[in-house]
Amino acid sequence: EILSAGFKDDNTALHCGNILRECNRCVEICKVMVLEPGQVLWNLFEYAECAEFSVQSDVLNTLKELLMKHKDVTSKLLLDKYDRVIGEFNKLLTSKVYVTRLL
């Protein structure tokens, strides 16, 4: 959770994104970030609407890694919290932020 909070500051955001993606290599850490407590995932959805283009793009890259690398974790997430996940993606798709409009 501390690493995902690093996206609040443009100076640390890209470094924290790299560290989160490296942590995601381990399925157990991925479960903590995505499932329980899973706050990292929800923080990333929030930071995806940041004003800085490089941070937006890094957040979306990190989200993609979190959700695509360990498909069993993602399937559990979708089984448990489908409505919330789809709601967050819908917010991104309807956002006025440039990067999310490219989705």
mmCIF file of C-alpha atoms in Angstrom:
data_model
loop_
_atom_site.group_PDB
_atom_site.id
_atom_site.type_symbol
_atom_site.label_atom_id
_atom_site.label_comp_id
_atom_site.label_asym_id
_atom_site.label_seq_id
_atom_site.Cartn_x
_atom_site.Cartn_y
_atom_site.Cartn_z
ATOM 1 C CA GLU A 1 0.000 0.000 0.000
ATOM 2 C CA ILE A 2 2.908 2.345 0.716
ATOM 3 C CA LEU A 3 4.257 1.781 -2.785
ATOM 4 C CA SER A 4 0.933 2.523 -4.443
ATOM 5 C CA ALA A 5 0.769 5.771 -2.445
ATOM 6 C CA GLY A 6 3.988 6.734 -4.235
ATOM 7 C CA PHE A 7 1.869 7.471 -7.314
ATOM 8 C CA LYS A 8 0.597 10.611 -5.554
ATOM 9 C CA ASP A 9 3.961 12.274 -6.144
ATOM 10 C CA ASP A 10 5.139 12.657 -9.737
ATOM 11 C CA ASN A 11 8.774 12.334 -8.602
ATOM 12 C CA THR A 12 8.312 8.872 -7.065
ATOM 13 C CA ALA A 13 5.495 7.472 -9.191
ATOM 14 C CA LEU A 14 7.569 5.778 -11.889
ATOM 15 C CA HIS A 15 9.931 4.203 -9.353
ATOM 16 C CA CYS A 16 7.033 2.854 -7.300
ATOM 17 C CA GLY A 17 5.424 1.468 -10.445
ATOM 18 C CA ASN A 18 8.599 -0.454 -11.282
ATOM 19 C CA ILE A 19 8.794 -1.866 -7.767
ATOM 20 C CA LEU A 20 5.116 -2.891 -7.774
ATOM 21 C CA ARG A 21 5.539 -4.682 -11.104
ATOM 22 C CA GLU A 22 8.595 -6.513 -9.752
ATOM 23 C CA CYS A 23 6.667 -7.509 -6.613
ATOM 24 C CA ASN A 24 3.911 -8.825 -8.854
ATOM 25 C CA ARG A 25 6.224 -11.598 -10.052
ATOM 26 C CA CYS A 26 5.376 -13.439 -6.822
ATOM 27 C CA VAL A 27 1.823 -14.771 -6.825
ATOM 28 C CA GLU A 28 1.524 -14.456 -3.037
ATOM 29 C CA ILE A 29 2.361 -10.750 -3.142
ATOM 30 C CA CYS A 30 -0.027 -10.313 -6.057
ATOM 31 C CA LYS A 31 -2.813 -11.822 -3.936
ATOM 32 C CA VAL A 32 -2.162 -9.272 -1.199
ATOM 33 C CA MET A 33 -2.154 -6.387 -3.690
ATOM 34 C CA VAL A 34 -5.262 -7.524 -5.576
ATOM 35 C CA LEU A 35 -7.395 -9.655 -3.260
ATOM 36 C CA GLU A 36 -6.879 -9.140 0.452
ATOM 37 C CA PRO A 37 -6.688 -6.428 1.455
ATOM 38 C CA GLY A 38 -6.397 -5.460 -2.233
ATOM 39 C CA GLN A 39 -6.086 -1.755 -1.553
ATOM 40 C CA VAL A 40 -3.198 -1.427 -4.019
ATOM 41 C CA LEU A 41 -5.500 -2.315 -6.916
ATOM 42 C CA TRP A 42 -8.145 0.214 -5.907
ATOM 43 C CA ASN A 43 -5.513 2.907 -5.360
ATOM 44 C CA LEU A 44 -4.221 2.346 -8.891
ATOM 45 C CA PHE A 45 -7.681 2.910 -10.345
ATOM 46 C CA GLU A 46 -7.788 6.209 -8.461
ATOM 47 C CA TYR A 47 -4.308 7.315 -9.584
ATOM 48 C CA ALA A 48 -5.056 6.465 -13.223
ATOM 49 C CA GLU A 49 -6.769 9.834 -13.473
ATOM 50 C CA CYS A 50 -3.672 11.775 -12.456
ATOM 51 C CA ALA A 51 -2.887 14.917 -14.451
ATOM 52 C CA GLU A 52 0.650 13.807 -15.405
ATOM 53 C CA PHE A 53 0.763 11.745 -18.622
ATOM 54 C CA SER A 54 3.785 9.641 -17.627
ATOM 55 C CA VAL A 55 2.163 8.717 -14.295
ATOM 56 C CA GLN A 56 -1.143 7.830 -15.984
ATOM 57 C CA SER A 57 0.585 5.574 -18.423
ATOM 58 C CA ASP A 58 2.684 3.898 -15.719
ATOM 59 C CA VAL A 59 -0.392 3.319 -13.549
ATOM 60 C CA LEU A 60 -2.250 1.709 -16.449
ATOM 61 C CA ASN A 61 0.776 -0.455 -17.232
ATOM 62 C CA THR A 62 0.940 -1.549 -13.586
ATOM 63 C CA LEU A 63 -2.812 -2.290 -13.562
ATOM 64 C CA LYS A 64 -2.385 -4.412 -16.674
ATOM 65 C CA GLU A 65 0.458 -6.363 -15.070
ATOM 66 C CA LEU A 66 -1.482 -6.917 -11.843
ATOM 67 C CA LEU A 67 -4.522 -8.238 -13.675
ATOM 68 C CA MET A 68 -2.890 -10.232 -16.466
ATOM 69 C CA LYS A 69 0.132 -11.957 -14.947
ATOM 70 C CA HIS A 70 -1.630 -14.291 -12.499
ATOM 71 C CA LYS A 71 -4.919 -15.178 -14.113
ATOM 72 C CA ASP A 72 -6.082 -17.325 -11.180
ATOM 73 C CA VAL A 73 -5.837 -14.282 -8.892
ATOM 74 C CA THR A 74 -7.742 -12.155 -11.400
ATOM 75 C CA SER A 75 -10.457 -14.766 -11.801
ATOM 76 C CA LYS A 76 -10.938 -14.855 -8.022
ATOM 77 C CA LEU A 77 -11.111 -11.056 -7.973
ATOM 78 C CA LEU A 78 -13.756 -11.044 -10.697
ATOM 79 C CA LEU A 79 -15.766 -13.758 -8.976
ATOM 80 C CA ASP A 80 -15.778 -11.810 -5.714
ATOM 81 C CA LYS A 81 -15.887 -8.179 -6.879
ATOM 82 C CA TYR A 82 -17.016 -8.149 -10.492
ATOM 83 C CA ASP A 83 -19.332 -5.150 -10.139
ATOM 84 C CA ARG A 84 -16.705 -3.010 -8.454
ATOM 85 C CA VAL A 85 -13.966 -3.882 -10.991
ATOM 86 C CA ILE A 86 -16.237 -3.215 -13.972
ATOM 87 C CA GLY A 87 -17.424 -0.003 -12.328
ATOM 88 C CA GLU A 88 -13.824 1.196 -11.982
ATOM 89 C CA PHE A 89 -13.049 0.369 -15.619
ATOM 90 C CA ASN A 90 -16.230 2.157 -16.726
ATOM 91 C CA LYS A 91 -15.107 5.255 -14.817
ATOM 92 C CA LEU A 92 -11.802 5.126 -16.682
ATOM 93 C CA LEU A 93 -13.488 4.639 -20.042
ATOM 94 C CA THR A 94 -15.781 7.625 -19.526
ATOM 95 C CA SER A 95 -13.053 9.820 -18.046
ATOM 96 C CA LYS A 96 -11.887 13.013 -19.710
ATOM 97 C CA VAL A 97 -8.250 12.089 -19.008
ATOM 98 C CA TYR A 98 -6.276 11.670 -22.236
ATOM 99 C CA VAL A 99 -4.613 8.299 -21.571
ATOM 100 C CA THR A 100 -7.800 6.615 -20.411
ATOM 101 C CA ARG A 101 -9.604 7.845 -23.511
ATOM 102 C CA LEU A 102 -7.085 5.854 -25.562
ATOM 103 C CA LEU A 103 -8.333 2.612 -24.010
#
